[in-house]
mmCIF file of C-alpha atoms and ligand atoms in Angstrom:
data_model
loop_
_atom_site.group_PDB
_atom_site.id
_atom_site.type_symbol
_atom_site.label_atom_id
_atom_site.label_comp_id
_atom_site.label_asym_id
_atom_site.label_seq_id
_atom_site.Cartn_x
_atom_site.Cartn_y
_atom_site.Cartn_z
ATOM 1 C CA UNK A 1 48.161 29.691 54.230
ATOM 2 C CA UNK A 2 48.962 33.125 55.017
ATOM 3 C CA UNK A 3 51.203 34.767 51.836
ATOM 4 C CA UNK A 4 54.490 36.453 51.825
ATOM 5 C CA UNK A 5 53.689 40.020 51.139
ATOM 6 C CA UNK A 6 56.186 41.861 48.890
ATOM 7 C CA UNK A 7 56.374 45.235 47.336
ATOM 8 C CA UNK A 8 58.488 43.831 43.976
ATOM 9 C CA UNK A 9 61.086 46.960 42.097
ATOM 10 C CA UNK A 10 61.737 46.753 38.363
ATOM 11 C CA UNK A 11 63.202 47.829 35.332
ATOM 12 C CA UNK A 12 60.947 46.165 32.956
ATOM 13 C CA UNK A 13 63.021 44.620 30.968
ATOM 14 C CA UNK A 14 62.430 41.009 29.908
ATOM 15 C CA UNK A 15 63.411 38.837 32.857
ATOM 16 C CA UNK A 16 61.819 41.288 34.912
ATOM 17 C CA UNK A 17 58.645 40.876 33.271
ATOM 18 C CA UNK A 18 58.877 36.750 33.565
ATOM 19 C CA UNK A 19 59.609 37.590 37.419
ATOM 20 C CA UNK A 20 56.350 39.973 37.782
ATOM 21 C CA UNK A 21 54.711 36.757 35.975
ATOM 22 C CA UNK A 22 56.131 34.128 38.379
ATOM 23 C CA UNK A 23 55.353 36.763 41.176
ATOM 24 C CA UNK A 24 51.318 37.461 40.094
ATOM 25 C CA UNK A 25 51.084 33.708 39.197
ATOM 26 C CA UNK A 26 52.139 32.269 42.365
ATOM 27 C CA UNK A 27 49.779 31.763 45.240
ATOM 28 C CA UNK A 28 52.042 31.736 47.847
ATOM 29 C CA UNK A 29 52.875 35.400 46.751
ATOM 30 C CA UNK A 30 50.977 38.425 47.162
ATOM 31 C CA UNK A 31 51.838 41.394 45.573
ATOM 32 C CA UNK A 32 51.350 44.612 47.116
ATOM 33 C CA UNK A 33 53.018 46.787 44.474
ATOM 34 C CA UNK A 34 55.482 47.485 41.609
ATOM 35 C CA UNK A 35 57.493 50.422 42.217
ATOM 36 C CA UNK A 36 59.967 51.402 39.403
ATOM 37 C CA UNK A 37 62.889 52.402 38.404
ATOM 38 C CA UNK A 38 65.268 53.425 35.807
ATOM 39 C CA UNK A 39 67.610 50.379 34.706
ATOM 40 C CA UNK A 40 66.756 47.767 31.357
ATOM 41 C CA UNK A 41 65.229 51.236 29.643
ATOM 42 C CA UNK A 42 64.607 54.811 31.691
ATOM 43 C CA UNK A 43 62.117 54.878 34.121
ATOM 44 C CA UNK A 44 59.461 55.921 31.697
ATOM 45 C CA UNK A 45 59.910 52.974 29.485
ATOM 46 C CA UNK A 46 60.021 50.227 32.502
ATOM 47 C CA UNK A 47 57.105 52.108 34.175
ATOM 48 C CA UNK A 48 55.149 51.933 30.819
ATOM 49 C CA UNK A 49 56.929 48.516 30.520
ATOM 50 C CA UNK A 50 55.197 47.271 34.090
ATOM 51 C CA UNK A 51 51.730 48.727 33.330
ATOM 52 C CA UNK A 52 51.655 46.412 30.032
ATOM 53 C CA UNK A 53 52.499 43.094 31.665
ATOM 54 C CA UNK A 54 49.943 43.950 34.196
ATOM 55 C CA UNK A 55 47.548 44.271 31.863
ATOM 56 C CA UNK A 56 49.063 40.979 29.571
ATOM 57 C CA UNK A 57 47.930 39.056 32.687
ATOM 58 C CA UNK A 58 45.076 41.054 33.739
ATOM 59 C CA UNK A 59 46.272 42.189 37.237
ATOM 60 C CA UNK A 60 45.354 45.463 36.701
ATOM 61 C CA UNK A 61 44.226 45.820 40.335
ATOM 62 C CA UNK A 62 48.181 45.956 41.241
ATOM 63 C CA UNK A 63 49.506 49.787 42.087
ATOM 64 C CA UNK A 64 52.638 51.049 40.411
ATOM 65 C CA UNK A 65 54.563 53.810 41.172
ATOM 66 C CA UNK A 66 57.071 55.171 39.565
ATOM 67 C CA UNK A 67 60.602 55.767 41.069
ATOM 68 C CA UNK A 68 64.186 57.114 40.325
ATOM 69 C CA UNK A 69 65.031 58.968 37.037
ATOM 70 C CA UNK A 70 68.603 57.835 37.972
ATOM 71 C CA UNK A 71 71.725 56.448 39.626
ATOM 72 C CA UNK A 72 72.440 58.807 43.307
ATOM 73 C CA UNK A 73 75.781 59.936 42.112
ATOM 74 C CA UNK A 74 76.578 58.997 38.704
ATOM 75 C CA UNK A 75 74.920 59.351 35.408
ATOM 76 C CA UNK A 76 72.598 57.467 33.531
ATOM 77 C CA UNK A 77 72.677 55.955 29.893
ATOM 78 C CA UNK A 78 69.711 54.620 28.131
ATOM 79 C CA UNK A 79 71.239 53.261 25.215
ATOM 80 C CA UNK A 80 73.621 50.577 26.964
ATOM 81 C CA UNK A 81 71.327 47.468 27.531
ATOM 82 C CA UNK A 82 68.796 48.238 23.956
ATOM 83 C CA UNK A 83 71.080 44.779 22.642
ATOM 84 C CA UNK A 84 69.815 42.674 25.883
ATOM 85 C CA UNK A 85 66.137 43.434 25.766
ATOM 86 C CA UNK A 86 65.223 45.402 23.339
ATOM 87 C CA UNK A 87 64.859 49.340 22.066
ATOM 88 C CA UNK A 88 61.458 48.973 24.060
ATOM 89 C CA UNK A 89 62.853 46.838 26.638
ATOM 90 C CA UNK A 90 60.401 43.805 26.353
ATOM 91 C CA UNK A 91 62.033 42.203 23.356
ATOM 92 C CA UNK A 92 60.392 44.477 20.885
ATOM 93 C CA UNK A 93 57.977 42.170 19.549
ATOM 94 C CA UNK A 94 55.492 42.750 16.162
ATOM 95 C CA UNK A 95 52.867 43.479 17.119
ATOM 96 C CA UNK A 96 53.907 45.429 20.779
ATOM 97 C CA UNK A 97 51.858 44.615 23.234
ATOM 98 C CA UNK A 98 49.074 47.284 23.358
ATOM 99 C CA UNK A 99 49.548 50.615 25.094
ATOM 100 C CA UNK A 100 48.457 50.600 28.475
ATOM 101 C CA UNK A 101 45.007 51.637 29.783
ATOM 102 C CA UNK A 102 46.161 51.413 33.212
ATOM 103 C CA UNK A 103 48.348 54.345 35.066
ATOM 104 C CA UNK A 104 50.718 54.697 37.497
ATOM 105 C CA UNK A 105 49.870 56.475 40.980
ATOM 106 C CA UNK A 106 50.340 59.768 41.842
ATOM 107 C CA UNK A 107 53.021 59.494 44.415
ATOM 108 C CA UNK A 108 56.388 58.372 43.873
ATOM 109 C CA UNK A 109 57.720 54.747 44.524
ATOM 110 C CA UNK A 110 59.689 55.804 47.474
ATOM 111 C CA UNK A 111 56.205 57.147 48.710
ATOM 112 C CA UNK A 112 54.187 54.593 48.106
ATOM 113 C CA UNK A 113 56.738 52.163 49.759
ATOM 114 C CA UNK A 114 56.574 54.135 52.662
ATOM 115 C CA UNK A 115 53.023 54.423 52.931
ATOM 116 C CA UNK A 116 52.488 50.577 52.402
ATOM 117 C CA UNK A 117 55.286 49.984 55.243
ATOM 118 C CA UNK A 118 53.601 52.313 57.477
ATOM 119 C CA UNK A 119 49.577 51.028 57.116
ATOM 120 C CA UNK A 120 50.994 47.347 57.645
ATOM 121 C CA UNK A 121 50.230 45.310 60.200
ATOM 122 C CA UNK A 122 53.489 42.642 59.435
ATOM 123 C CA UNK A 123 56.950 43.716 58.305
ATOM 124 C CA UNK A 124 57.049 43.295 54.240
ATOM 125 C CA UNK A 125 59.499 41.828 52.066
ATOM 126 C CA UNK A 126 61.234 43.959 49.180
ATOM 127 C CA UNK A 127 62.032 42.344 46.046
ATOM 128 C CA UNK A 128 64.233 44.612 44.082
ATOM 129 C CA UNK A 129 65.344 43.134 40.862
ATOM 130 C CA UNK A 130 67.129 46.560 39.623
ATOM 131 C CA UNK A 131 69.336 48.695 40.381
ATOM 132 C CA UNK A 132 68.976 49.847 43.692
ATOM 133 C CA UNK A 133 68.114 53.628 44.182
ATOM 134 C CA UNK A 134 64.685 53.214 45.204
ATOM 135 C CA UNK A 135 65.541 50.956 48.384
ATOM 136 C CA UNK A 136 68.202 53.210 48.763
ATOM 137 C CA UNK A 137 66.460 56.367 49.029
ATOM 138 C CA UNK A 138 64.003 54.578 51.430
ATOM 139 C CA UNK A 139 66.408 53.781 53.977
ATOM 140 C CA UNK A 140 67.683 57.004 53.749
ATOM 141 C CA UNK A 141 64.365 58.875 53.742
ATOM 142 C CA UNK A 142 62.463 56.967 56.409
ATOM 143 C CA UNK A 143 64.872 54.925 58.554
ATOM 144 C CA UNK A 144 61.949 54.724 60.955
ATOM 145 C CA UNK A 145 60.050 52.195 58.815
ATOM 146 C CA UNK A 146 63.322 49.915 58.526
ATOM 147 C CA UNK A 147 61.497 47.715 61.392
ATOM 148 C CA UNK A 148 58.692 47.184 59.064
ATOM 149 C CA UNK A 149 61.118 45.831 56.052
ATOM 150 C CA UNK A 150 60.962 41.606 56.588
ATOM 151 C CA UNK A 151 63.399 41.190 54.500
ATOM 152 C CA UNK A 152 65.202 42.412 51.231
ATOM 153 C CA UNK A 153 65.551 39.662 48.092
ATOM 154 C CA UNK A 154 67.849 41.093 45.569
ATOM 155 C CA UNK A 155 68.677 40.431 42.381
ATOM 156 C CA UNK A 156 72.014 41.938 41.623
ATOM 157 C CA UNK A 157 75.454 40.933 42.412
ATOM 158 C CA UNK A 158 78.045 38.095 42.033
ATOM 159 C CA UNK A 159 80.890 36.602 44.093
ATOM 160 C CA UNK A 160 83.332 36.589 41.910
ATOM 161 C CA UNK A 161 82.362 37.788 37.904
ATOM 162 C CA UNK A 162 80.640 40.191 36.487
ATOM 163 C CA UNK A 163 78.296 40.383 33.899
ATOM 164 C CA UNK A 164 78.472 44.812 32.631
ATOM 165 C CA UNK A 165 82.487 44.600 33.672
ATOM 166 C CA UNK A 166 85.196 42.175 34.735
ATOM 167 C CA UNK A 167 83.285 42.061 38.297
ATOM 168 C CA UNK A 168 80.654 43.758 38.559
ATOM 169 C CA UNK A 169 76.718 42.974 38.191
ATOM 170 C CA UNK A 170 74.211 45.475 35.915
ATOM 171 C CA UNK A 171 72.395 46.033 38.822
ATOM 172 C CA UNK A 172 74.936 47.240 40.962
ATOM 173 C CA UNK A 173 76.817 48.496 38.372
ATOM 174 C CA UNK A 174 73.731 50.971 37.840
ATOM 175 C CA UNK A 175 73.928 52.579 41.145
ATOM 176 C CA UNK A 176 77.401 51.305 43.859
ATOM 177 C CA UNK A 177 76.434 54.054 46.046
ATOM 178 C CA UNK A 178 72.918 52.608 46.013
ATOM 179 C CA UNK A 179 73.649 49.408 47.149
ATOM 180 C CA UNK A 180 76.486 50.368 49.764
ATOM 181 C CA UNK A 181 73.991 51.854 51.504
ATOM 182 C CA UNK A 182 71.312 48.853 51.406
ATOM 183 C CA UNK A 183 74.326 46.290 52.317
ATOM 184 C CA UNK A 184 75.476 48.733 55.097
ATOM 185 C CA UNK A 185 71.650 49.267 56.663
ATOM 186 C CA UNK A 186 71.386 46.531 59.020
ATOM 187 C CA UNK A 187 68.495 45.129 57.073
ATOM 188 C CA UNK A 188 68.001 41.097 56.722
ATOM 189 C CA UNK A 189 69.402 40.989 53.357
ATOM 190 C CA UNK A 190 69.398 38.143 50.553
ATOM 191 C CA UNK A 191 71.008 37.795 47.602
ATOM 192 C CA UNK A 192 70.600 36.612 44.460
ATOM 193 C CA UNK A 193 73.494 36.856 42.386
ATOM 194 C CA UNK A 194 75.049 35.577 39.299
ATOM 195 C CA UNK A 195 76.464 32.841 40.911
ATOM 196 C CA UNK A 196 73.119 31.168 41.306
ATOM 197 C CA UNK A 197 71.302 33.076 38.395
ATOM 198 C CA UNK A 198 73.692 31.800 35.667
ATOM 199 C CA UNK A 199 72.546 28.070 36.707
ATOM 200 C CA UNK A 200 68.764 28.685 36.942
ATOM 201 C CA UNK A 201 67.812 29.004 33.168
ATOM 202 C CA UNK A 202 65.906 27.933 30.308
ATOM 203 C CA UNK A 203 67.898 25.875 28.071
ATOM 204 C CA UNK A 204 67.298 27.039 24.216
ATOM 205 C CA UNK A 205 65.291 23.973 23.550
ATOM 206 C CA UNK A 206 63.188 24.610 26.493
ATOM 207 C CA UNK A 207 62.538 28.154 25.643
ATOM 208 C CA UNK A 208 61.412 27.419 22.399
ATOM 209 C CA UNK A 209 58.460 24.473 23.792
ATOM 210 C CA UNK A 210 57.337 27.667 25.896
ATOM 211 C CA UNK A 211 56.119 29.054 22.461
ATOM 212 C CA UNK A 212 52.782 26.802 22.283
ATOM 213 C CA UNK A 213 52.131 26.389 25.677
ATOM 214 C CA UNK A 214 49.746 28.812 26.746
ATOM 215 C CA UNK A 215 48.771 32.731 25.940
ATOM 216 C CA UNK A 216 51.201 34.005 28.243
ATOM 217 C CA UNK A 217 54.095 31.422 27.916
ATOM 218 C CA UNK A 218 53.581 32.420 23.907
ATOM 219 C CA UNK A 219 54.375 35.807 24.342
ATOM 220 C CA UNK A 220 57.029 36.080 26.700
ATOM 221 C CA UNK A 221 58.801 33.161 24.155
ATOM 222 C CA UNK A 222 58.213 36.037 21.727
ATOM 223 C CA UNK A 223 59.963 38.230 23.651
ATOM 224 C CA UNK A 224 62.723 36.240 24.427
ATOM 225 C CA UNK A 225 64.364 36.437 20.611
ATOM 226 C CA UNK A 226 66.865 39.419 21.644
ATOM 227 C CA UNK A 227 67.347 37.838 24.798
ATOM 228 C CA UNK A 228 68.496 34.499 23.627
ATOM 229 C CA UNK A 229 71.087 36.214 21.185
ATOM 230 C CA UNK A 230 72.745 38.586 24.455
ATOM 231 C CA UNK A 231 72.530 34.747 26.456
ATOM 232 C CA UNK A 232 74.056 32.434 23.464
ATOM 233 C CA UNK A 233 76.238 34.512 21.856
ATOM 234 C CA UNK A 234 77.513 37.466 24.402
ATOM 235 C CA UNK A 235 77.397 35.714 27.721
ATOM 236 C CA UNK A 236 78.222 31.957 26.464
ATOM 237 C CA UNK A 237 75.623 30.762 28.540
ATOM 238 C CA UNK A 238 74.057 27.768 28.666
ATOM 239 C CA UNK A 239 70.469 28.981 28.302
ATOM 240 C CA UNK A 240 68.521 31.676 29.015
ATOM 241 C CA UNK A 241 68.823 32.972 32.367
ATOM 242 C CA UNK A 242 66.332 33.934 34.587
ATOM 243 C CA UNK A 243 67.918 36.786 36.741
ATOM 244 C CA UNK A 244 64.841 38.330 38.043
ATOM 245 C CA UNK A 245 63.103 35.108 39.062
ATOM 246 C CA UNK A 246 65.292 33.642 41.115
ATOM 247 C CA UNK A 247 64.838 36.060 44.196
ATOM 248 C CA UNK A 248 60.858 35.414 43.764
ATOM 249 C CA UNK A 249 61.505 31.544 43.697
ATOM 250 C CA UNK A 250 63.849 32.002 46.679
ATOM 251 C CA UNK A 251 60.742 33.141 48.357
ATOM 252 C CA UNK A 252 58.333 30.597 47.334
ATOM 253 C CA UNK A 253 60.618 27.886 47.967
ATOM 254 C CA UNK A 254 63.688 28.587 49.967
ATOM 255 C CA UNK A 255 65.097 24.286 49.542
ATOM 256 C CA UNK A 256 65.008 25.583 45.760
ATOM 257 C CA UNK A 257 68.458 27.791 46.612
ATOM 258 C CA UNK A 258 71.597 26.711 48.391
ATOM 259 C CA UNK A 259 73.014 30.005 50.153
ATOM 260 C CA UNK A 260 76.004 30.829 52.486
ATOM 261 C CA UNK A 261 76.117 33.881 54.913
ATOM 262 C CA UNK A 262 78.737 36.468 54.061
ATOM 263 C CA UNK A 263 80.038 39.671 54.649
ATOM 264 C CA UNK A 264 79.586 41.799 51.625
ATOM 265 C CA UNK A 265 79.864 45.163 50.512
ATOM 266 C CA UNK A 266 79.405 47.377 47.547
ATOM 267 C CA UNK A 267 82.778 48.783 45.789
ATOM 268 C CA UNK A 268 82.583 52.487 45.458
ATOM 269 C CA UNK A 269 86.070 53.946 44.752
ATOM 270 C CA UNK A 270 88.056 50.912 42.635
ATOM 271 C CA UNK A 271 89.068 52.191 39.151
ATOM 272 C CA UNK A 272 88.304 48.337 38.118
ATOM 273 C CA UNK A 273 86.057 47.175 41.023
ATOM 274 C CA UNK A 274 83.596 49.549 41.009
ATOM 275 C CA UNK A 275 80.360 48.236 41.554
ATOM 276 C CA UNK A 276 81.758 45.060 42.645
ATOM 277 C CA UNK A 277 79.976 43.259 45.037
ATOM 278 C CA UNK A 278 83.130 42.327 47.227
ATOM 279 C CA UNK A 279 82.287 39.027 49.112
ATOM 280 C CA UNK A 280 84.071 37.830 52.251
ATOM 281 C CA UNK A 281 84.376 33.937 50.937
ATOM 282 C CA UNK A 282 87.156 32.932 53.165
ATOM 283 C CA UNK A 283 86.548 35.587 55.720
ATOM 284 C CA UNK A 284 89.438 37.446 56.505
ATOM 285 C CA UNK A 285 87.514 40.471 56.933
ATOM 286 C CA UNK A 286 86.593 39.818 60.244
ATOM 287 C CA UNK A 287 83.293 41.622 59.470
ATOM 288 C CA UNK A 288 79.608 39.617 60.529
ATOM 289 C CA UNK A 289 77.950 38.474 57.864
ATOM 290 C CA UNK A 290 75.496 40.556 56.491
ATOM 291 C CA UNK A 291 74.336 39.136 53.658
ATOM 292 C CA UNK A 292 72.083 35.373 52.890
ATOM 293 C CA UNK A 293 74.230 34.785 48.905
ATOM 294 C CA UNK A 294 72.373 32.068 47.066
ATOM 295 C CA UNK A 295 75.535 30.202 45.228
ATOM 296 C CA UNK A 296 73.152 27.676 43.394
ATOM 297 C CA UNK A 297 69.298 26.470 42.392
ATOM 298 C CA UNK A 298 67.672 23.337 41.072
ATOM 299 C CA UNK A 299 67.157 24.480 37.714
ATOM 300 C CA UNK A 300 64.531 21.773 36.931
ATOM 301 C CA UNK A 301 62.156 22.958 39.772
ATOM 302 C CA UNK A 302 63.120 26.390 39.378
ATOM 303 C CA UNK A 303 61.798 26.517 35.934
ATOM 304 C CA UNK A 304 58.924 24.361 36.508
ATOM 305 C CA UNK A 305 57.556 26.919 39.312
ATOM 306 C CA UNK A 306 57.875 29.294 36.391
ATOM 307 C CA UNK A 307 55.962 27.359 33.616
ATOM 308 C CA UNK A 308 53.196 27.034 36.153
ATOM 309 C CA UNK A 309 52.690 30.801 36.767
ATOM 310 C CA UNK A 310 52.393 31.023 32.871
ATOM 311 C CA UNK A 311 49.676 28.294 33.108
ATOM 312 C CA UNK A 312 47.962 29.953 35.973
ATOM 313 C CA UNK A 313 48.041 33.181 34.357
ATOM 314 C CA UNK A 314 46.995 32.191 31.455
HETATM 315 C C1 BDR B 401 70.132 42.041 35.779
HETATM 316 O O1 BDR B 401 70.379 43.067 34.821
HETATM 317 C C2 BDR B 401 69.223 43.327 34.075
HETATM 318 O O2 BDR B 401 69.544 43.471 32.721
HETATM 319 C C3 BDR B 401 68.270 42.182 34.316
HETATM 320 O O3 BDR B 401 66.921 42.600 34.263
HETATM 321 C C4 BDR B 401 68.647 41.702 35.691
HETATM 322 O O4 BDR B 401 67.945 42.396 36.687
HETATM 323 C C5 BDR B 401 71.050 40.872 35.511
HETATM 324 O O5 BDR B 401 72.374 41.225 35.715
HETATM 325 CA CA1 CA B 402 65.958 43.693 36.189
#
């Protein structure tokens, strides 16, 4: 069985951290990198974030690079998301998981994407699960490699609601610009958006059996206490949702996701829409689709594929 190669980009962050998990724990995945970026913390706190996880399940072998400081055009703020995972990001558990041994590389993450794309022998896959500056600045920095880009699984988005305002997704919401330019690129784009990321969760009682199952299912249950209080209470969700998953699972299993084609763009200039991702349901744009949306999951099999990358990590 050959495996679907994939350079994945994070803001480490706690579902980003189950995703690397599901991601190192699958076999049908190989990972080639993590690049980072600013997002869940700054870049130096997800990069630091990424380097303990590896470690947590002993992938140390993995390269990570470390990406943008910030959004292209407007500015950052730390502080916003502390109440979602954490002042470190991953759920600020007692005691932290130890500092890293492990470093990041020397080059950049738009570097070291580059340089993977260019020594492969197959186009790769990019699995960005934050905001998108680091794609981005790729496609603007090397549009000669865009032939070696498979395909693009985000996480980010929504048809409809948002989850940081009315309508807009975090992860767009970090960067528009960013992600007008990855929608507009001509790349084979999916998308994994709240509409399908709000139904593929952990219920609350099925977060909390996590807690004896193995070493790593332990600790990311310990890490999940913030989390569950931003799901429950803030969001009125249903359980804990697995954002950052979904676009790995996508991969592993595409009958997992039911998807539509759809024109969509990223709103850059809407006092209230900015950041939206504006979806062409009933296409009246008379634009091509451009985009693969996933609008649902089977939650049962979706979290199962999780559980098991626990187990096999652990
Ligand atoms: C996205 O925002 C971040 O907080 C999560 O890690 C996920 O990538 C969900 O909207
Ligand atoms: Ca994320």
């Amino acid at each position: 069985m050959e495996k679907i190669k994939i350079i994945m980009d994070v803001d480490t962050g706690i579902d980003d951290a189950i995703a690397m998990c599901l991601a190192l724990g699958n076999e049908k995945i190989e990972v080639l990198g993590f690049t980072t970026t600013y997002g869940n913390r700054g870049v130096d706190r997800t990069t630091e974030n990424t380097l303990k996880i590896l470690e947590l399940t002993g992938k140390t072998d993995i390269p990570v690079a470390k990406g943008a400081t910030r959004p292209i055009v407007t500015p950052f703020e730390e502080g916003i998301k502390s109440f979602i995972h954490g002042v470190d990001g991953i759920g600020d558990i007692q005691p932290p998981l130890p500092a890293p041994s492990i470093k990041p590389l020397e080059i950049s993450a738009v570097e070291f994407m580059a340089q993977t794309l260019r020594d492969a022998d197959r186009p790769i896959t990019l699995v960005p699960v934050g905001p998108l500056t680091n794609v981005a600045t790729l496609i603007m920095a090397h549009p000669e490699l865009l032939p070696k880009i498979k395909e693009v699984v985000i996480m980010g988005g929504s048809t409809m609601q948002g989850n940081r305002t009315a309508v807009a997704e975090a992860n767009i919401a970090d960067d528009p610009e960013a992600a007008y330019i990855v929608f507009k690129s001509g790349l084979k784009i999916k998308m994994a958006g709240l509409d399908a990321t709000h139904k593929g969760y952990f219920t609350f009682d099925e977060i909390k059996e996590l807690a004896d199952k193995n070493r790593i299912a332990g600790t990311i249950y310990k890490m999940c206490d913030v989390y569950i209080t931003h799901c429950r209470d803030r969001m009125k969700l249903p359980g804990l949702a697995m954002h950052d998953s979904l676009p790995v699972a996508w991969l592993i299993n595409p009958d997992l996701v039911k998807s539509e084609d759809y024109y969509v763009t990223a709103d850059i200039n809407g006092r209230h829409t900015y950041g939206m991702t504006v979806t062409d349901v009933h296409r009246t744009l008379n634009e091509k689709p451009n985009v693969t949306v996933a609008l649902d999951v089977d939650r049962l099999a979706f979290i199962k594929l999780i559980e098991d990358a626990f187990e096999a990590l652990s």
